[in-house]
mmCIF file of C-alpha atoms in Angstrom:
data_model
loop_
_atom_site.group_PDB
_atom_site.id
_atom_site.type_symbol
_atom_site.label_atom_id
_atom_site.label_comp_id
_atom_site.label_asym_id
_atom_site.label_seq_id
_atom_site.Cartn_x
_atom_site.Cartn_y
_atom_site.Cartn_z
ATOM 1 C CA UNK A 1 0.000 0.000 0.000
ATOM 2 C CA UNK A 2 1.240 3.583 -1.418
ATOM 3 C CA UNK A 3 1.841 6.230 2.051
ATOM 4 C CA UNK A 4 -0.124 8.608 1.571
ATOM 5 C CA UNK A 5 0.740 12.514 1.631
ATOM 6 C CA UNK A 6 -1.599 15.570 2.402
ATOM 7 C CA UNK A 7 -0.488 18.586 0.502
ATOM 8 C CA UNK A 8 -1.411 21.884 1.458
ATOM 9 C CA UNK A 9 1.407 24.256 0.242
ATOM 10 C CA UNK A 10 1.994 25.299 -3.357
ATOM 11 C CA UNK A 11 3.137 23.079 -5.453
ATOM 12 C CA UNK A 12 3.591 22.711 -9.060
ATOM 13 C CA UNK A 13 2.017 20.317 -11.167
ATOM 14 C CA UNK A 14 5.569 18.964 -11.572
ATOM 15 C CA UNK A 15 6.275 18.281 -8.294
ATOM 16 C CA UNK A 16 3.100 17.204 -7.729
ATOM 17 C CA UNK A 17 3.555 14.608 -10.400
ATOM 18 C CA UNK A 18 6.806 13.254 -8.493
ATOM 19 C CA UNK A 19 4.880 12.431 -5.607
ATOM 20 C CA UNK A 20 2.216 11.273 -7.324
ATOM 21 C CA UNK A 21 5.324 8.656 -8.584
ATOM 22 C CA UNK A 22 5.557 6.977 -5.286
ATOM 23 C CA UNK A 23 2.642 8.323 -2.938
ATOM 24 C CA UNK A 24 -0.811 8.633 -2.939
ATOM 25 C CA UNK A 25 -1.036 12.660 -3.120
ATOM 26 C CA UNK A 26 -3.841 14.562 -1.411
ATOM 27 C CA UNK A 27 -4.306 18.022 -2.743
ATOM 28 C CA UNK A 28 -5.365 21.185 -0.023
ATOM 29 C CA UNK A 29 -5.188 24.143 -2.192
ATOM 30 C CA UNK A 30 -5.548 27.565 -0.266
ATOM 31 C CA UNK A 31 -5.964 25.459 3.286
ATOM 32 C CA UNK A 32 -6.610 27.936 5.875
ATOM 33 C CA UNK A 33 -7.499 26.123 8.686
ATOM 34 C CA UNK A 34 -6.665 22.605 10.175
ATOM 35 C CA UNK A 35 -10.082 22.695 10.952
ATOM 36 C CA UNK A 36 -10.953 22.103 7.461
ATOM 37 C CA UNK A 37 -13.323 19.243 7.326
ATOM 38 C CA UNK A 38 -11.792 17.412 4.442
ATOM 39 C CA UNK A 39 -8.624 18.180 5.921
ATOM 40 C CA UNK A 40 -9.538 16.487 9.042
ATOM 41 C CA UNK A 41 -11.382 13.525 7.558
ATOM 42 C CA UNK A 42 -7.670 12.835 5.975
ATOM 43 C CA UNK A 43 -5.574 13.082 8.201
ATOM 44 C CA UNK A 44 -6.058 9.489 9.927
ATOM 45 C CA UNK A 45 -4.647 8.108 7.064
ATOM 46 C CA UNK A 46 -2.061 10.406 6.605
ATOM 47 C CA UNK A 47 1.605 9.487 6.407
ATOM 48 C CA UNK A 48 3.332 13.355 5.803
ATOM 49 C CA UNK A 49 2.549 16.173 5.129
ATOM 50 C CA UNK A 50 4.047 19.004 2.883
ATOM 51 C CA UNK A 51 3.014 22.523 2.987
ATOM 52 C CA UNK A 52 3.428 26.164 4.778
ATOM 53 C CA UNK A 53 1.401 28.387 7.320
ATOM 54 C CA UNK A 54 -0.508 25.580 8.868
ATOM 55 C CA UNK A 55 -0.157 25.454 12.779
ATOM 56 C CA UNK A 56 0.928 21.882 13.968
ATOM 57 C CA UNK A 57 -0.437 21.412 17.516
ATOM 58 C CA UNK A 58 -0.794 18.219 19.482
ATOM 59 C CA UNK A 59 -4.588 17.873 18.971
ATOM 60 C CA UNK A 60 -3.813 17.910 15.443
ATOM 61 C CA UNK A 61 -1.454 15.274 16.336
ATOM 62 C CA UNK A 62 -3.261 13.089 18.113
ATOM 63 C CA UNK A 63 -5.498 12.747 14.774
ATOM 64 C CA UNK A 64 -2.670 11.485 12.302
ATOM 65 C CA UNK A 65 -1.489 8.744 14.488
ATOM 66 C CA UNK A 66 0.233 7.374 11.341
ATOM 67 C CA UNK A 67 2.627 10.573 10.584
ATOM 68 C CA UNK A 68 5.882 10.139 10.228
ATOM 69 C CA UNK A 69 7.232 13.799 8.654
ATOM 70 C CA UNK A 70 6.534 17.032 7.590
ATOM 71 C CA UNK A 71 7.962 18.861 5.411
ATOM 72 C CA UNK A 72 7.482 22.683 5.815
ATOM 73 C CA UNK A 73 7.940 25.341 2.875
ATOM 74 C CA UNK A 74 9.798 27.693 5.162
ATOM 75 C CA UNK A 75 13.257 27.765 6.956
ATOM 76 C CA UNK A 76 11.574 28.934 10.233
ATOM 77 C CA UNK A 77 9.723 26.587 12.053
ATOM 78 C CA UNK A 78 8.459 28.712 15.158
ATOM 79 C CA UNK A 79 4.938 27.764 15.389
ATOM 80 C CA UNK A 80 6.145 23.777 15.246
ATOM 81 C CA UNK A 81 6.083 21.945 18.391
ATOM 82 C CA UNK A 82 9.636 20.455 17.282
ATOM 83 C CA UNK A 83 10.112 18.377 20.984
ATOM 84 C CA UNK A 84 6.738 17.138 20.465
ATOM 85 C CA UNK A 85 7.258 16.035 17.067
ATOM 86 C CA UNK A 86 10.934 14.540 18.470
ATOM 87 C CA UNK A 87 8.724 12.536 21.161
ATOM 88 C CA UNK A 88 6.531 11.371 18.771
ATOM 89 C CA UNK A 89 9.002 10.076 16.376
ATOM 90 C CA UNK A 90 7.823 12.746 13.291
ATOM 91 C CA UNK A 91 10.673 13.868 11.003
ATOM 92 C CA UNK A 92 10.778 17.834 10.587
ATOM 93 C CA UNK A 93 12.033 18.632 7.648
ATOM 94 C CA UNK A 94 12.356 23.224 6.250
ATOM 95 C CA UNK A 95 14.365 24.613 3.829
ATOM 96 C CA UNK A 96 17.283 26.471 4.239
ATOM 97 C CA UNK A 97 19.943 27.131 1.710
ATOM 98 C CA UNK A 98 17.569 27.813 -0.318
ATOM 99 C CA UNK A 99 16.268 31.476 0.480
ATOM 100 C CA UNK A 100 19.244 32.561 1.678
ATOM 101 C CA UNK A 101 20.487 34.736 -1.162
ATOM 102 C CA UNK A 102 17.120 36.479 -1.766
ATOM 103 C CA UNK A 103 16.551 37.344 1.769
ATOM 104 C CA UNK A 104 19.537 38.630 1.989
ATOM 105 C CA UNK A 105 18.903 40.797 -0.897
ATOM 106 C CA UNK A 106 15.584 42.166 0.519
ATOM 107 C CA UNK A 107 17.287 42.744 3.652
ATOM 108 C CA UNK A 108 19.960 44.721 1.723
ATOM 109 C CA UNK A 109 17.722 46.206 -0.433
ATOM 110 C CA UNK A 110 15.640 48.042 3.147
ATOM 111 C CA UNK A 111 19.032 48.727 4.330
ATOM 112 C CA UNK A 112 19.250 50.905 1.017
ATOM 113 C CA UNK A 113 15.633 52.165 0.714
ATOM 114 C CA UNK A 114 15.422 53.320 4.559
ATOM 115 C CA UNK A 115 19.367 54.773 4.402
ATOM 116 C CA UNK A 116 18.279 56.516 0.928
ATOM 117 C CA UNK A 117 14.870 57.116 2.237
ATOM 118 C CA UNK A 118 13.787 55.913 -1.672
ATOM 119 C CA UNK A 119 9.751 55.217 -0.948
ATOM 120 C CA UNK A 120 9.691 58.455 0.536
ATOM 121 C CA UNK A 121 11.091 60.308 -2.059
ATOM 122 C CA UNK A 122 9.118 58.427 -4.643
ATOM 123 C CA UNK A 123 5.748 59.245 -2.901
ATOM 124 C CA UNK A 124 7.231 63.030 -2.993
ATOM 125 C CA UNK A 125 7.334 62.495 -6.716
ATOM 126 C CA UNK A 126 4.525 61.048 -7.422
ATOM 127 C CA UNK A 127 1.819 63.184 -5.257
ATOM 128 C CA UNK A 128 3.926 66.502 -7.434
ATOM 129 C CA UNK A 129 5.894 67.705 -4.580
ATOM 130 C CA UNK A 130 9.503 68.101 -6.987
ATOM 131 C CA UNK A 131 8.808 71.178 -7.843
ATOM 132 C CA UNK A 132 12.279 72.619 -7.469
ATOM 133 C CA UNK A 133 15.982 71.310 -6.533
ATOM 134 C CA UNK A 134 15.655 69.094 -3.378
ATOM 135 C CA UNK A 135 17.350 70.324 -0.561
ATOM 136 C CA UNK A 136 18.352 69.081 3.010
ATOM 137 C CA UNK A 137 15.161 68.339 4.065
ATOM 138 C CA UNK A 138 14.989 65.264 1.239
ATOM 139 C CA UNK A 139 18.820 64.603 1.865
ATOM 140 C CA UNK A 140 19.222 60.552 3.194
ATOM 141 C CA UNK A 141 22.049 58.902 4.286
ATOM 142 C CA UNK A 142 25.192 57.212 2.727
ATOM 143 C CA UNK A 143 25.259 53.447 2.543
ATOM 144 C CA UNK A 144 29.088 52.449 1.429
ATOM 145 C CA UNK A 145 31.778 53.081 4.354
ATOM 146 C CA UNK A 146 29.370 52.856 6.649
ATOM 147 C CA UNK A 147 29.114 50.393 9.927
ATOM 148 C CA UNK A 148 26.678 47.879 10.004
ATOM 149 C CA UNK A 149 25.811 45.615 12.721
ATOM 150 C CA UNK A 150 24.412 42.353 12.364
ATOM 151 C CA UNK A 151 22.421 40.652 15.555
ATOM 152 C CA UNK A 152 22.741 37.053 14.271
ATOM 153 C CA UNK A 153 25.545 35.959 11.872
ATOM 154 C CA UNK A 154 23.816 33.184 10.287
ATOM 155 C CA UNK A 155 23.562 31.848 6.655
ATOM 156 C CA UNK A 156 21.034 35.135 5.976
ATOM 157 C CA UNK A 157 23.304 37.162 8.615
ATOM 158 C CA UNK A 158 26.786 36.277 6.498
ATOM 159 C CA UNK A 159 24.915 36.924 3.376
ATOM 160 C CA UNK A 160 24.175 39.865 4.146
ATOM 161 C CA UNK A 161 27.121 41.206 5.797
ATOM 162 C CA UNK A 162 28.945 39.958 2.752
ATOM 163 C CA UNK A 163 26.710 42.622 0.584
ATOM 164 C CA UNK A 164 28.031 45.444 2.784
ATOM 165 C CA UNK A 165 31.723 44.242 3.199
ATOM 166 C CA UNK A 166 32.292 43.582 -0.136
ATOM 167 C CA UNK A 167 30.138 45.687 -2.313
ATOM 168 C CA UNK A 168 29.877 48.545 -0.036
ATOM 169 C CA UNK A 169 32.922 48.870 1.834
ATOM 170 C CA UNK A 170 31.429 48.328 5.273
ATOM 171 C CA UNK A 171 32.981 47.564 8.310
ATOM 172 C CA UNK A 172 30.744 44.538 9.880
ATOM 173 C CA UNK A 173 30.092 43.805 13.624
ATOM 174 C CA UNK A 174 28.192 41.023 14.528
ATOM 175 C CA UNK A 175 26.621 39.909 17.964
ATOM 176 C CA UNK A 176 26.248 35.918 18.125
ATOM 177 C CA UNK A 177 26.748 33.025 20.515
ATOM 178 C CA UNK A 178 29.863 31.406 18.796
ATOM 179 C CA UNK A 179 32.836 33.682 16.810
ATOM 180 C CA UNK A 180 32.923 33.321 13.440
ATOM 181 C CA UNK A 181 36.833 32.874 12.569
ATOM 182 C CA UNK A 182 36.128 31.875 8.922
ATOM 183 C CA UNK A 183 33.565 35.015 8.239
ATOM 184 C CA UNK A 184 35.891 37.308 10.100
ATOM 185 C CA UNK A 185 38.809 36.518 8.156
ATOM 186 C CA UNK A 186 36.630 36.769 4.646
ATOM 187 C CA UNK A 187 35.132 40.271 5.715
ATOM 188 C CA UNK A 188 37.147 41.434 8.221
ATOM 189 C CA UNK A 189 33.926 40.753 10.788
ATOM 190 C CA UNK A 190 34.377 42.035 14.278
ATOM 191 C CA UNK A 191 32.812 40.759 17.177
ATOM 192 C CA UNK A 192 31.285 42.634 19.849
ATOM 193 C CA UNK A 193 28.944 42.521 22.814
ATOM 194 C CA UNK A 194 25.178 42.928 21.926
ATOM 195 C CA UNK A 195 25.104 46.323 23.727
ATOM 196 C CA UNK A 196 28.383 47.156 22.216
ATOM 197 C CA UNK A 197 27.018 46.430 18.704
ATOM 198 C CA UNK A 198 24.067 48.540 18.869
ATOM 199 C CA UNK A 199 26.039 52.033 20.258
ATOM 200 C CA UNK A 200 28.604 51.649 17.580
ATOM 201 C CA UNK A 201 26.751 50.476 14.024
ATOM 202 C CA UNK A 202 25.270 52.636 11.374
ATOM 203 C CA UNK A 203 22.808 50.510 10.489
ATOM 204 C CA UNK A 204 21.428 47.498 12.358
ATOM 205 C CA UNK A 205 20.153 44.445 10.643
ATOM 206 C CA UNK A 206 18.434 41.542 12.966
ATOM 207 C CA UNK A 207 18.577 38.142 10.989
ATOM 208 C CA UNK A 208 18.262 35.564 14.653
ATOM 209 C CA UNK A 209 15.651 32.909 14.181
ATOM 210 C CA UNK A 210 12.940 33.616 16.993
ATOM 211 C CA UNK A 211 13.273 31.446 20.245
ATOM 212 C CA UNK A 212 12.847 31.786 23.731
ATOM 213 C CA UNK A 213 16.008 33.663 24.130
ATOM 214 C CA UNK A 214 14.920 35.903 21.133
ATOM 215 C CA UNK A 215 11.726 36.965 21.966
ATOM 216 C CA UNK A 216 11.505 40.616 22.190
ATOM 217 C CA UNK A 217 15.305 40.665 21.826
ATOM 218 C CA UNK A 218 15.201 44.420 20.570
ATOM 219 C CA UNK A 219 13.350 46.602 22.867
ATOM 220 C CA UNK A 220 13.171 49.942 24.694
ATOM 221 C CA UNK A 221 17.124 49.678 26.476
ATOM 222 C CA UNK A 222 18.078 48.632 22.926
ATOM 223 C CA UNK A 223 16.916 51.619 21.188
ATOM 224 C CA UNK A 224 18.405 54.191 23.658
ATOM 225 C CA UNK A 225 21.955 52.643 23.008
ATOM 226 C CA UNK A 226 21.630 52.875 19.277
ATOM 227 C CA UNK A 227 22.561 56.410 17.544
ATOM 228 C CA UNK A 228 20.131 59.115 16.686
ATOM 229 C CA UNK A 229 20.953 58.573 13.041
ATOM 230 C CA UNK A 230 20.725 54.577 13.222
ATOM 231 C CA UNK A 231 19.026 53.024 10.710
ATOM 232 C CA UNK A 232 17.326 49.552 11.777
ATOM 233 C CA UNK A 233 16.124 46.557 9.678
ATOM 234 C CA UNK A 234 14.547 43.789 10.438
ATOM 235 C CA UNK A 235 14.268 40.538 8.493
ATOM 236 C CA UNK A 236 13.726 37.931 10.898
ATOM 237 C CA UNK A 237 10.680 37.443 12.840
ATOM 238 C CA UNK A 238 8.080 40.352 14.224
ATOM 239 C CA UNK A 239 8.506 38.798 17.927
ATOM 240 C CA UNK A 240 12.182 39.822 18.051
ATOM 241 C CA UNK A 241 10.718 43.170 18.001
ATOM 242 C CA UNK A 242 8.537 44.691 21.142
ATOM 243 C CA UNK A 243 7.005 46.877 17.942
ATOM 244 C CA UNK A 244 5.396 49.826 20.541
ATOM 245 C CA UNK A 245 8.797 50.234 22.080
ATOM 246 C CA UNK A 246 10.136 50.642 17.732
ATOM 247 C CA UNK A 247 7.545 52.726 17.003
ATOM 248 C CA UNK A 248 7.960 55.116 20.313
ATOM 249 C CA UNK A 249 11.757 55.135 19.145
ATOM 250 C CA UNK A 250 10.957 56.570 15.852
ATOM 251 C CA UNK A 251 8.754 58.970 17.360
ATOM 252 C CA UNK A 252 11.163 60.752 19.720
ATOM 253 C CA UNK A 253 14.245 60.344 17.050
ATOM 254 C CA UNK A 254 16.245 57.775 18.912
ATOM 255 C CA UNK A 255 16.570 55.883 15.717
ATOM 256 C CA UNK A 256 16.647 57.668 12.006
ATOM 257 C CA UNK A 257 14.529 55.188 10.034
ATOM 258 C CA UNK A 258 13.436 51.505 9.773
ATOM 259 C CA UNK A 259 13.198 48.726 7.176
ATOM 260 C CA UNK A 260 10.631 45.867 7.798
ATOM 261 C CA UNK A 261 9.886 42.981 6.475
ATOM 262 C CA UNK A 262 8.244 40.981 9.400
ATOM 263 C CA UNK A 263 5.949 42.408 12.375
ATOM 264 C CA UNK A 264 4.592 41.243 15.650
ATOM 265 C CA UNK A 265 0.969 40.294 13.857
ATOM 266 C CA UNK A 266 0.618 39.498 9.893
ATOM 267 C CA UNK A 267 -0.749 40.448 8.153
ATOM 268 C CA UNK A 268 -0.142 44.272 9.832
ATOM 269 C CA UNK A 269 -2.827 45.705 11.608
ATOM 270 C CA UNK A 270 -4.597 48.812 9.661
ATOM 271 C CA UNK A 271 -4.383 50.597 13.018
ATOM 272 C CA UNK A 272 -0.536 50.023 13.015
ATOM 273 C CA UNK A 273 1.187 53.855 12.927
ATOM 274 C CA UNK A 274 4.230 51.871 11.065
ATOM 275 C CA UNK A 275 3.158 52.063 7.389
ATOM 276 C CA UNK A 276 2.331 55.629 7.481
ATOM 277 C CA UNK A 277 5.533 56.816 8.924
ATOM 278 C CA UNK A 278 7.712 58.112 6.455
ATOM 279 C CA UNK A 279 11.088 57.423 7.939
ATOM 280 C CA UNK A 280 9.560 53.423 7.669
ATOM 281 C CA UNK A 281 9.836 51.189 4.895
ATOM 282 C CA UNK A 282 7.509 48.209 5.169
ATOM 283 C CA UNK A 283 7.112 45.217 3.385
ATOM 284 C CA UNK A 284 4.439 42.080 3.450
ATOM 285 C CA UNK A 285 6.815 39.881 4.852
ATOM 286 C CA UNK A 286 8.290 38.977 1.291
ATOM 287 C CA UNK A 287 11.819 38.088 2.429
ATOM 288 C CA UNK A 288 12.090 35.399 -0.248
ATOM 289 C CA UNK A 289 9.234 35.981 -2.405
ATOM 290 C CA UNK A 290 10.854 35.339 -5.837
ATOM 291 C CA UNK A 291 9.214 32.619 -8.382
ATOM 292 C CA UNK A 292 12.754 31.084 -8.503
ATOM 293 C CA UNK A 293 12.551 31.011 -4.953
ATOM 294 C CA UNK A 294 9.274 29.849 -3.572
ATOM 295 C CA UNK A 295 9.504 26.891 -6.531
ATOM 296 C CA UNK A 296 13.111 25.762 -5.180
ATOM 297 C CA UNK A 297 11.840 26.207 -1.372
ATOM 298 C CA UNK A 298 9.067 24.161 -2.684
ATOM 299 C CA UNK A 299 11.330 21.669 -4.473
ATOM 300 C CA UNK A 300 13.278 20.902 -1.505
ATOM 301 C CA UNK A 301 10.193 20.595 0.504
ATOM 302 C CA UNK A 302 9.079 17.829 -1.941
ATOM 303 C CA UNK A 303 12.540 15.830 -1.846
ATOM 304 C CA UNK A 304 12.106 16.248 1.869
ATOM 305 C CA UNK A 305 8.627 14.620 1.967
ATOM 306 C CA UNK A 306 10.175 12.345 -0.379
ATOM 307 C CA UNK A 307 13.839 10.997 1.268
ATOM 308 C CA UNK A 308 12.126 10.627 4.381
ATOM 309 C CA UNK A 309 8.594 8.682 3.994
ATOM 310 C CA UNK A 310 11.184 6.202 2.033
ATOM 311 C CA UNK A 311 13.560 5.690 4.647
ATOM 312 C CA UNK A 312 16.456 8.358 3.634
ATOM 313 C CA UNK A 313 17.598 10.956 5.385
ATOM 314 C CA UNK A 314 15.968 14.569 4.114
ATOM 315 C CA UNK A 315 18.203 16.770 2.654
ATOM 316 C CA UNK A 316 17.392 19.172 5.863
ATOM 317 C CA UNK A 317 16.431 17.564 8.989
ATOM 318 C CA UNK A 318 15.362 20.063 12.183
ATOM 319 C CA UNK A 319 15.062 17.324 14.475
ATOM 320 C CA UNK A 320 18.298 14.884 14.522
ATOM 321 C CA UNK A 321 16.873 12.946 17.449
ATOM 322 C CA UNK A 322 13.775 11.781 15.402
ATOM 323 C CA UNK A 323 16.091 10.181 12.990
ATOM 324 C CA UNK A 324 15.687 6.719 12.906
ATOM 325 C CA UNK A 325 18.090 5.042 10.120
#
């Protein structure tokens, strides 16, 4: 008998046709809810499941007693119960690698559009403003030569970083819990103290994955220590944020500008001040949203799904202690 797997993420109709190879696929398109009645009635049966933006709890557990992996379109996995998944014997399987590069990019490109203030200027444009030689009061900030600090020196963190050092001249700082010897040598990285980091850098760009420990990592104390003409980005997860202490920040001039990709609720609340403040450039959370992204993040999803409902190891595994060769 074929395992079956419940697919709920976007897929293309070829890599829906190499599952189809060796599974019996079950299609979810636009699944909101796990409450979804066909969704449910499935799941008994259900042997992985492939997909993004679905909330794995334990109740939903507890209904697909025959799982044995997931394989999430994303490289975060916050809202995934990994220790109960570990306990349970379920394979987690993201996709990192991947994204990389284009996040990177978008974080790069918010470091430029905030320092350069460039959807500000182009709404100045467009509503007929330019009506003479701009002047100080349109004037941004210089990117190249500048010091940028990186809180988390990841795969996105390097990537980044490597954008400045590289193509911009930057001198890079980084706050992490292990020194990078190989990425200091490359870019001439130094390491500093968290609090250290955010009184010295230019700019500040936050790539940590959100845990625990990174919850509401940037706050009030953080923004006093940063410079009046700091610009900060953000392009890992709304929660490392307390967003009223960013926004009061902004208001009194403790910080310059901000770029943002991610926010403490998504989609972003209409009553949110942050979208209508012009020294803030926000995005829908589009860190990797390329076509030649999203289809490789949903290749490697599918060779996941794949690798591991046959008994190989996925390409990338979250949880090692699941792993049962």
């Amino acid at each position: 008998m074929q395992k079956r797997i419940l697919a709920y993420g976007r897929l293309s109709e070829a890599q829906l046709a190499q599952l189809d190879r060796d599974f019996e696929v079950q299609t979810f398109p636009g699944l909101e809810s796990a409450d979804d009645p066909a969704f449910l009635a499935a799941l008994p049966k259900a042997h992985g499941l492939v997909g993004s933006g679905l909330p794995i709890t334990p109740e939903l557990l507890d209904t697909a007693p025959n799982l044995e992996a997931i394989a999430t379109i994303s490289v975060g996995y916050d809202g995934i119960p990994v220790d109960e998944l570990t306990r349970r014997g379920i394979l987690l399987c993201n996709t990192p690698d991947v994204l990389t590069e284009t996040t990177a990019d978008t974080g790069f490109a918010l470091i430029l559009a905030a320092s350069r203030r460039v959807v500000e200027l182009a709404d100045f444009v467009r509503r007929g403003d330019w009506q003479a030689s701009i002047g100080e009061a349109q004037f941004g900030s210089d990117v190249h030569g500048k010091t940028l600090g990186m809180i988390g020196f990841g795969r996105i963190g390097a990537a980044v970083a490597r954008r400045g050092a590289l193509g911009f001249g930057m001198r890079v700082l980084y706050s992490n819990a292990s020194p990078k010897p190989a990425l200091e040598q490359e870019l001439g990285a130094e390491r500093r103290t968290h609090d250290s980091l955010l009184a010295e850098a230019d700019i500040i760009c936050v790539t940590v994955p959100l845990t625990a420990e990174t919850e509401h990592l940037i706050g009030a104390h953080e923004f006093g220590l940063m410079k009046p003409s700091a610009i900060f980005v953000n392009i890992a997860r709304g929660r490392v944020v307390r967003e009223a202490d960013l926004i009061a920040a902004l208001e009194k001039g403790q910080v310059r500008a901000a770029g943002l990709d991610v926010f403490e609720q998504e989609p972003l609340s209409p009553e949110s001040p942050l979208p209508h403040m012009p020294s803030v450039v926000a995005l829908p959370h589009a860190g990797s949203a390329t076509h030649e992204t999203r289809d490789a993040m949903a290749q490697r999803a599918v060779d996941n799904i794949s690798r591991a409902l046959q008994g190989q190891r996925p390409i990338s595994l979250v949880n090692e202690k699941a792993w049962r060769p």
